[in-house]
Short mmCIF file of N, CA and C in Angstrom, two decimals:
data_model
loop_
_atom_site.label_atom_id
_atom_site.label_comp_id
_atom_site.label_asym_id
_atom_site.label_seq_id
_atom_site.Cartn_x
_atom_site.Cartn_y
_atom_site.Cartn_z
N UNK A 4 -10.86 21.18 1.24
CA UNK A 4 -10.27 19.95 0.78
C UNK A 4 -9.52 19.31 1.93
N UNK A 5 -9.91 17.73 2.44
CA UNK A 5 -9.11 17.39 3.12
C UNK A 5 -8.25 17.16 2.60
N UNK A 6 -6.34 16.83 3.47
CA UNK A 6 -5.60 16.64 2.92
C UNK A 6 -4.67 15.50 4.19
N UNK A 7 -3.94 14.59 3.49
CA UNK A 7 -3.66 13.22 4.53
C UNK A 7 -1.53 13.61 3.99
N UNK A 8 -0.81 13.77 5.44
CA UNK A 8 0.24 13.14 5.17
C UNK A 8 0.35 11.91 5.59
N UNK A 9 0.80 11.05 4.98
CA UNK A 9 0.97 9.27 5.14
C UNK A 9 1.81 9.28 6.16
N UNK A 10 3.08 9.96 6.36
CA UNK A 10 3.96 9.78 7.59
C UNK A 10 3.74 9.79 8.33
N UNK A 11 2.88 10.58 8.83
CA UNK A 11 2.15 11.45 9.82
C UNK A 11 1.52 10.16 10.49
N UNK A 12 0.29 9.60 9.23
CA UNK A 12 -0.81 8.97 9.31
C UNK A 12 -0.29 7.51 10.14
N UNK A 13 0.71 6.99 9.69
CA UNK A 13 1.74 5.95 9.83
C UNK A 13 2.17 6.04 11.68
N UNK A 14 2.82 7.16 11.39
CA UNK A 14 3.17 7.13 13.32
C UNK A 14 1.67 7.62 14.32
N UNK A 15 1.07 7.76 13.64
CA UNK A 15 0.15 7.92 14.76
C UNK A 15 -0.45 6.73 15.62
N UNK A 16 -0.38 5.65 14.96
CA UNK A 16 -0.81 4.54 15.56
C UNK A 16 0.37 3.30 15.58
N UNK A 17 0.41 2.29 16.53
CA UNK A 17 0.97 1.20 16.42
C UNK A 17 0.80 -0.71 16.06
N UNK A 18 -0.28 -0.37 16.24
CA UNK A 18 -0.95 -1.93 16.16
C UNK A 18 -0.84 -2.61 14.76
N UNK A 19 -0.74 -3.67 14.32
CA UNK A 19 -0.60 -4.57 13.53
C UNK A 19 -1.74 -4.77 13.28
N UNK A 20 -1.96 -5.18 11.77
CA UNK A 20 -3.24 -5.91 11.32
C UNK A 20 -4.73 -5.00 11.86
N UNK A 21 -4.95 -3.59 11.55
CA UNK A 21 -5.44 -2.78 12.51
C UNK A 21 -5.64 -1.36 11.82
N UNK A 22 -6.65 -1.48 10.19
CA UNK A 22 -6.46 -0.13 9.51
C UNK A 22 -7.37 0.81 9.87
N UNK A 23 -6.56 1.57 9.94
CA UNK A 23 -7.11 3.11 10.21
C UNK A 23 -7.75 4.00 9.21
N UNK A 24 -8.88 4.73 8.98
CA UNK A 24 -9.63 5.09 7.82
C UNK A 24 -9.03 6.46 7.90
N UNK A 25 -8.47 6.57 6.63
CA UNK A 25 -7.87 8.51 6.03
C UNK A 25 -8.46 9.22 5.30
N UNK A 26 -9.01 8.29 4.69
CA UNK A 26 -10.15 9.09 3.70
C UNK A 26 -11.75 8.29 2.87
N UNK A 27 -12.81 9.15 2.17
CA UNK A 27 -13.90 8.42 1.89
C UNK A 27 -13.70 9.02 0.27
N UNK A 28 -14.23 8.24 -0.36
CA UNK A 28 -14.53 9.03 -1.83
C UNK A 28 -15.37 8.19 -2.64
N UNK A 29 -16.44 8.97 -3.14
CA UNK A 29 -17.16 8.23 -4.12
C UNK A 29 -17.30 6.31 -3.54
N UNK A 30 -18.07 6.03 -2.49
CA UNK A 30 -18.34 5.00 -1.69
C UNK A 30 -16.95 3.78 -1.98
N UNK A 31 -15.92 4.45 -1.54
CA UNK A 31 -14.61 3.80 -1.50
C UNK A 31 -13.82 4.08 -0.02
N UNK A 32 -13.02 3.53 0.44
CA UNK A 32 -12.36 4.04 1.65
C UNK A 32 -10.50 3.73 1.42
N UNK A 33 -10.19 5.01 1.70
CA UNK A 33 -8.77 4.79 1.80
C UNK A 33 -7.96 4.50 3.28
N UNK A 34 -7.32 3.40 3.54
CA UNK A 34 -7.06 3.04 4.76
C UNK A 34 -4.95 2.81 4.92
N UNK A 35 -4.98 2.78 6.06
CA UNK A 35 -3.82 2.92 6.46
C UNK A 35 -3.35 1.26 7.58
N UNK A 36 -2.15 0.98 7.25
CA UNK A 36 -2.20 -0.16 7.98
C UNK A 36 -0.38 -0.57 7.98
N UNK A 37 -0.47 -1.23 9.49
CA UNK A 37 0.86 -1.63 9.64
C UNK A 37 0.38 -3.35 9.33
N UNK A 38 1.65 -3.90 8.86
CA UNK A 38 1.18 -5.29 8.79
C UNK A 38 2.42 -5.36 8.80
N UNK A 39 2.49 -7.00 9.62
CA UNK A 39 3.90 -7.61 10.29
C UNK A 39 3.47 -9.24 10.48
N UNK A 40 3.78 -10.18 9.79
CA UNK A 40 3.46 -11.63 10.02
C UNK A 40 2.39 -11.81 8.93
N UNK A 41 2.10 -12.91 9.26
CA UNK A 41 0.93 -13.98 8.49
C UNK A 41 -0.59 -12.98 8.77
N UNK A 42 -1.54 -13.04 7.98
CA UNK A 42 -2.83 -12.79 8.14
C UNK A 42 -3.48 -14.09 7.55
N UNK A 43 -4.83 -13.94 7.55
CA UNK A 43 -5.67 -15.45 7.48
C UNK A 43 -6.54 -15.64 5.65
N UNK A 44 -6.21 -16.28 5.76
CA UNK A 44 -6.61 -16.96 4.21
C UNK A 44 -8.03 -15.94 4.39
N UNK A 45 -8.62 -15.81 3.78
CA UNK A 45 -9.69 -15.16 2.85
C UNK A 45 -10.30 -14.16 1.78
N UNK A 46 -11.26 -14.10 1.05
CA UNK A 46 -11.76 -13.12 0.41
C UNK A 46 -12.38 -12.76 0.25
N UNK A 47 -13.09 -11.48 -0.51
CA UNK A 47 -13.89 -10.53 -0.85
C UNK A 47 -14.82 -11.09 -1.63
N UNK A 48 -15.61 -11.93 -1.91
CA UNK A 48 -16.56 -11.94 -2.63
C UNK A 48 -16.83 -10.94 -3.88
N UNK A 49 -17.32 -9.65 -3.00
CA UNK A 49 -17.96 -8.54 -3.57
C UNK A 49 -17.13 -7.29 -3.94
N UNK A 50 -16.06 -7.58 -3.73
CA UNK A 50 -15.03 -6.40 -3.47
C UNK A 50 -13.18 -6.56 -4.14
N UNK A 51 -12.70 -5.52 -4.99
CA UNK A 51 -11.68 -5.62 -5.71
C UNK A 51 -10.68 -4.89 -4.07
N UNK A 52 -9.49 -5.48 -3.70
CA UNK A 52 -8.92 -4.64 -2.91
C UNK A 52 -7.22 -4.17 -3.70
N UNK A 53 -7.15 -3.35 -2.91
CA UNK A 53 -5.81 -2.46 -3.49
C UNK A 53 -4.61 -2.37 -2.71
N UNK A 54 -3.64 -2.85 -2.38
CA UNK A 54 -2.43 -3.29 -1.74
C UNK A 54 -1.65 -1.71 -2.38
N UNK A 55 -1.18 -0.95 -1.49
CA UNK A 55 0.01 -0.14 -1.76
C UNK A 55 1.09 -0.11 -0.67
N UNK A 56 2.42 -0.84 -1.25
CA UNK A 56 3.26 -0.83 0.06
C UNK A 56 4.25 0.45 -0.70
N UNK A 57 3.91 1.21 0.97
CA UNK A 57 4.76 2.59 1.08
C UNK A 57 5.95 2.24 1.34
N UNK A 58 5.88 1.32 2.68
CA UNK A 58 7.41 1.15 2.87
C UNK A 58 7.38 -0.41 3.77
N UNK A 59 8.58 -0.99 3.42
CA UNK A 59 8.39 -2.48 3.64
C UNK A 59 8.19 -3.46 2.20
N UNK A 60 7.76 -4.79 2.57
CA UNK A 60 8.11 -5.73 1.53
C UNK A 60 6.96 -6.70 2.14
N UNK A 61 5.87 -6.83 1.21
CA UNK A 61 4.79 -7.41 1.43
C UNK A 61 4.23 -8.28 0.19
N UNK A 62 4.11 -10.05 0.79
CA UNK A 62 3.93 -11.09 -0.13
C UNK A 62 2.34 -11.11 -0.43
N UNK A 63 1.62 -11.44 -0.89
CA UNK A 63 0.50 -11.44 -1.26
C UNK A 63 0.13 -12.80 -1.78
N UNK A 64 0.10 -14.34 -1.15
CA UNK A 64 -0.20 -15.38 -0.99
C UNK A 64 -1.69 -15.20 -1.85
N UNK A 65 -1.59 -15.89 -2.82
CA UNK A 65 -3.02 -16.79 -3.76
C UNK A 65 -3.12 -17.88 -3.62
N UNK A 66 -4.39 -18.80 -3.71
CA UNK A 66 -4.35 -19.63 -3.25
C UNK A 66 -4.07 -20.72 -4.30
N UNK A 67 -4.71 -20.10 -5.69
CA UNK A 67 -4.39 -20.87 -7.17
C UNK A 67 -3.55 -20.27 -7.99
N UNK A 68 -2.71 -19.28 -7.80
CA UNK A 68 -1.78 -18.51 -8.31
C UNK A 68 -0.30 -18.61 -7.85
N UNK A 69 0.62 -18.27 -8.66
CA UNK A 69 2.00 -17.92 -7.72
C UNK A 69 2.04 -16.62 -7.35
N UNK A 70 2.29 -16.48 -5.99
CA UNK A 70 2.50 -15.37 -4.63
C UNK A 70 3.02 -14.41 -5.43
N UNK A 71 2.39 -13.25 -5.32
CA UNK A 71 3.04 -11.54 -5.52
C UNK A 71 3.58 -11.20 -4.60
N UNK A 72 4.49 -10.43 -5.22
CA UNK A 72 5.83 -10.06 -3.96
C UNK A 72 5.65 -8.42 -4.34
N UNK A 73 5.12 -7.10 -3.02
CA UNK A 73 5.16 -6.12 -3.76
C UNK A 73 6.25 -5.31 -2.63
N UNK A 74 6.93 -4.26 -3.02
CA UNK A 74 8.41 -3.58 -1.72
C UNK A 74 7.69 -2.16 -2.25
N UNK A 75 8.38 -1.52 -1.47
CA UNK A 75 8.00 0.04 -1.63
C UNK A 75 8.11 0.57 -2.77
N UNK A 76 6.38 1.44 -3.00
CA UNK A 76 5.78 2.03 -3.91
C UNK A 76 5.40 1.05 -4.95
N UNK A 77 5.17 0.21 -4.79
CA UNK A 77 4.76 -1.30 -5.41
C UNK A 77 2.81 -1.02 -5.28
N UNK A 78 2.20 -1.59 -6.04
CA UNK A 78 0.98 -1.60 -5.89
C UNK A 78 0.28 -2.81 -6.50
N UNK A 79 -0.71 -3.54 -5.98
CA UNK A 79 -1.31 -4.62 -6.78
C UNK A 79 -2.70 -4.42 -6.48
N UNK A 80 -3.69 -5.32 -6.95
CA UNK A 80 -5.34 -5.25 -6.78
C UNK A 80 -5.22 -6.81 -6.73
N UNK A 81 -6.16 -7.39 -5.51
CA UNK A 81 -6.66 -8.65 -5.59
C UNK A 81 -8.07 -8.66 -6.13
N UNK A 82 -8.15 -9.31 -7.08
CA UNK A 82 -9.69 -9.36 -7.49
C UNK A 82 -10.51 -9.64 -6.57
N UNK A 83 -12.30 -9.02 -6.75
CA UNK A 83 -13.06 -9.92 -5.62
C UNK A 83 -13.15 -11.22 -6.32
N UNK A 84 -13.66 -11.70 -4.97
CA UNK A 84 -13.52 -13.50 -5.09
C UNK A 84 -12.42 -14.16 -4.76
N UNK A 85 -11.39 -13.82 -5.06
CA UNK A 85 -9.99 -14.64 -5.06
C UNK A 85 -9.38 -14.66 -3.43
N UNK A 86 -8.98 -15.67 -3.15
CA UNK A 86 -8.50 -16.28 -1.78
C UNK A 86 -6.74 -15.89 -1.88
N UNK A 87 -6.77 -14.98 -0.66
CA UNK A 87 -5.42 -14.42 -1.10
C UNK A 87 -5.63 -14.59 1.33
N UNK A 88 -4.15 -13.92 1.01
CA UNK A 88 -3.46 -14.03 2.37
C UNK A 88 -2.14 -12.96 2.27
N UNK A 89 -1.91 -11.72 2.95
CA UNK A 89 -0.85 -10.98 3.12
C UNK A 89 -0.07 -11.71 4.09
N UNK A 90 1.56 -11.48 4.06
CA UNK A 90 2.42 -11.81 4.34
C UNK A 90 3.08 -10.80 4.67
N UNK A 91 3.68 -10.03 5.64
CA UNK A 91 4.67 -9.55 5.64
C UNK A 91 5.89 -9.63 6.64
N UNK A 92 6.92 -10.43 6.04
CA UNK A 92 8.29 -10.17 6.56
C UNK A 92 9.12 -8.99 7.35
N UNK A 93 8.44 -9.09 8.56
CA UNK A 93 8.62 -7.30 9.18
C UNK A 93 7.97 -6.65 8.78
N UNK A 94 7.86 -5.25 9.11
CA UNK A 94 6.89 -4.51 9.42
C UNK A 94 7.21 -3.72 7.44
N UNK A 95 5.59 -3.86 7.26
CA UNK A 95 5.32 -3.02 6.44
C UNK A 95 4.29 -2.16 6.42
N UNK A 96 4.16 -0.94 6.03
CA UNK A 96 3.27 0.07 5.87
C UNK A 96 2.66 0.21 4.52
N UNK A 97 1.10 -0.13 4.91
CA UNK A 97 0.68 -0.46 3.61
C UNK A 97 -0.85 0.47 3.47
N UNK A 98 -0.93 1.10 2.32
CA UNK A 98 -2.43 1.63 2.19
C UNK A 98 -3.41 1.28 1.55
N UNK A 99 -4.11 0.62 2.06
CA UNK A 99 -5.73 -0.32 1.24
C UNK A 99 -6.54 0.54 0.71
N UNK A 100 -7.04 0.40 -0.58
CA UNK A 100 -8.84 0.97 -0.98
C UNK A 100 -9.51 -0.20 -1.22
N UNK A 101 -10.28 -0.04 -1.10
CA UNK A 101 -11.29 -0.91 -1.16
C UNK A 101 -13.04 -0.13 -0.82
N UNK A 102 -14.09 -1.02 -1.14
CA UNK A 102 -15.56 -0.33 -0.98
C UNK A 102 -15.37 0.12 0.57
N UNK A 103 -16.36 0.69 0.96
CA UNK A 103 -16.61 1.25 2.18
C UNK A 103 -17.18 0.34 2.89
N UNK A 104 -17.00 -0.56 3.73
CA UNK A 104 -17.51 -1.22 5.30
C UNK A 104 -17.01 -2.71 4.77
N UNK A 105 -16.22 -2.77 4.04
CA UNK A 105 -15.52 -4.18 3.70
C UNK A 105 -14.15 -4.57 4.94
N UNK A 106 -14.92 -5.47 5.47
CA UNK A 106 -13.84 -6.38 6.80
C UNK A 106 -12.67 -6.61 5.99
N UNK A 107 -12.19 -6.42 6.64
CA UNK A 107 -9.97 -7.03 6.55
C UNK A 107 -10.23 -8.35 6.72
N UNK A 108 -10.80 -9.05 7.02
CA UNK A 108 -11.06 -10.76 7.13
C UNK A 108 -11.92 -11.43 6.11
N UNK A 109 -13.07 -10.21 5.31
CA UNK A 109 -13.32 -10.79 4.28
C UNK A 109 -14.45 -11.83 4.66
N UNK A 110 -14.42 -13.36 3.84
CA UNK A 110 -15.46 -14.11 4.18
C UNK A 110 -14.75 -15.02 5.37
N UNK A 111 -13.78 -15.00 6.01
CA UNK A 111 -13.56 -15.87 6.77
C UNK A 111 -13.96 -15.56 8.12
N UNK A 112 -14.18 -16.34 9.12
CA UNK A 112 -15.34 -16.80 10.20
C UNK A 112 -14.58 -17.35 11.04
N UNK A 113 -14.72 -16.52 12.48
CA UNK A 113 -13.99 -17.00 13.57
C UNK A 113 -12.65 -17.00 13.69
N UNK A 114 -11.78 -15.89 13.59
CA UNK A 114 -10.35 -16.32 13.41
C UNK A 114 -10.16 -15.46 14.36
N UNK A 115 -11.03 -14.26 15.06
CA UNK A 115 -10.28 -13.44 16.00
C UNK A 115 -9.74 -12.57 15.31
N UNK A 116 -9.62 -12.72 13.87
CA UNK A 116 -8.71 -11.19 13.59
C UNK A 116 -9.35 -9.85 13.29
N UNK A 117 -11.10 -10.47 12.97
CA UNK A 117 -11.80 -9.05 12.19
C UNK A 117 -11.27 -7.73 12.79
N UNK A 118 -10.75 -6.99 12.55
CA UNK A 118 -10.73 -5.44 12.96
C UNK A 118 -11.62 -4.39 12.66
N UNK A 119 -12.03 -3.52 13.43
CA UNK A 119 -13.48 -3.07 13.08
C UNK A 119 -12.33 -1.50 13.11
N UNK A 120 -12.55 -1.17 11.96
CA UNK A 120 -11.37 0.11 10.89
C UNK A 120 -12.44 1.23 12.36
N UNK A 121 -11.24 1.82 12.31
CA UNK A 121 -11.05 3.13 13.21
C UNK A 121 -10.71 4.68 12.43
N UNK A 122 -11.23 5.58 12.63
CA UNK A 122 -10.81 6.83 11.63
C UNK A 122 -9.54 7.35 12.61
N UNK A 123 -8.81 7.47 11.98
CA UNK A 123 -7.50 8.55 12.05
C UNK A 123 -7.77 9.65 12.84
N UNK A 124 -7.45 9.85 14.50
CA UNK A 124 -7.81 10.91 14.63
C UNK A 124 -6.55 11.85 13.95
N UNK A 125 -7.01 12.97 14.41
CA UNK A 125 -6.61 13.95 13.26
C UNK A 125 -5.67 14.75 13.93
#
């Protein structure tokens, strides 16, 4: 059985906007991520994603909705389809699921931010 400490998982890397893959299950991926500032309007089409802030305070911008605000141990799901944008006010540590090979940028095009998810070394 693998087994992931988050703290651990958290200091091992530094980069912003930049998730790191911890685990696979049943064609899902559990990811790890620092986020600090604005990210870029887009969405998932095909894909429900899963916001868990461990630690920190992270807004969750809709584009036809009023903004979710989630702080530590907070959890939300953006539906696929829906045009959302993370926010975070300083640094938050946040853990994504979502399907397996789904971009952090979603359907948006040309922004420079795609991050191509990296596994955790170990």
């Amino acid at each position: 059985m693998d087994t992931v400490d988050l703290e651990d998982a958290f200091a091992a890397f530094e980069e912003r906007w930049a998730p790191r893959l911890v685990a696979s299950l049943n064609g899902q991926e559990l990811k790890v991520a620092k986020l600090e500032g604005e990210f870029v309007w887009h969405s998932h089409p095909e894909a429900d994603e899963l916001f868990w802030v461990i630690d920190g305070d992270l807004t969750i911008e809709l584009r036809d909705e009023p903004d979710e605000h989630l702080s530590d141990g907070e959890l939300g799901v953006v539906p696929a389809g829906v045009e959302h944008r993370p926010v975070a006010d300083g640094l938050a540590e946040v853990v994504l699921f979502e399907p397996a090979g789904t971009e952090n940028t979603g359907d948006a095009e040309g922004t420079g931010r795609t991050s191509e998810v990296q596994r955790l070394e170990d």
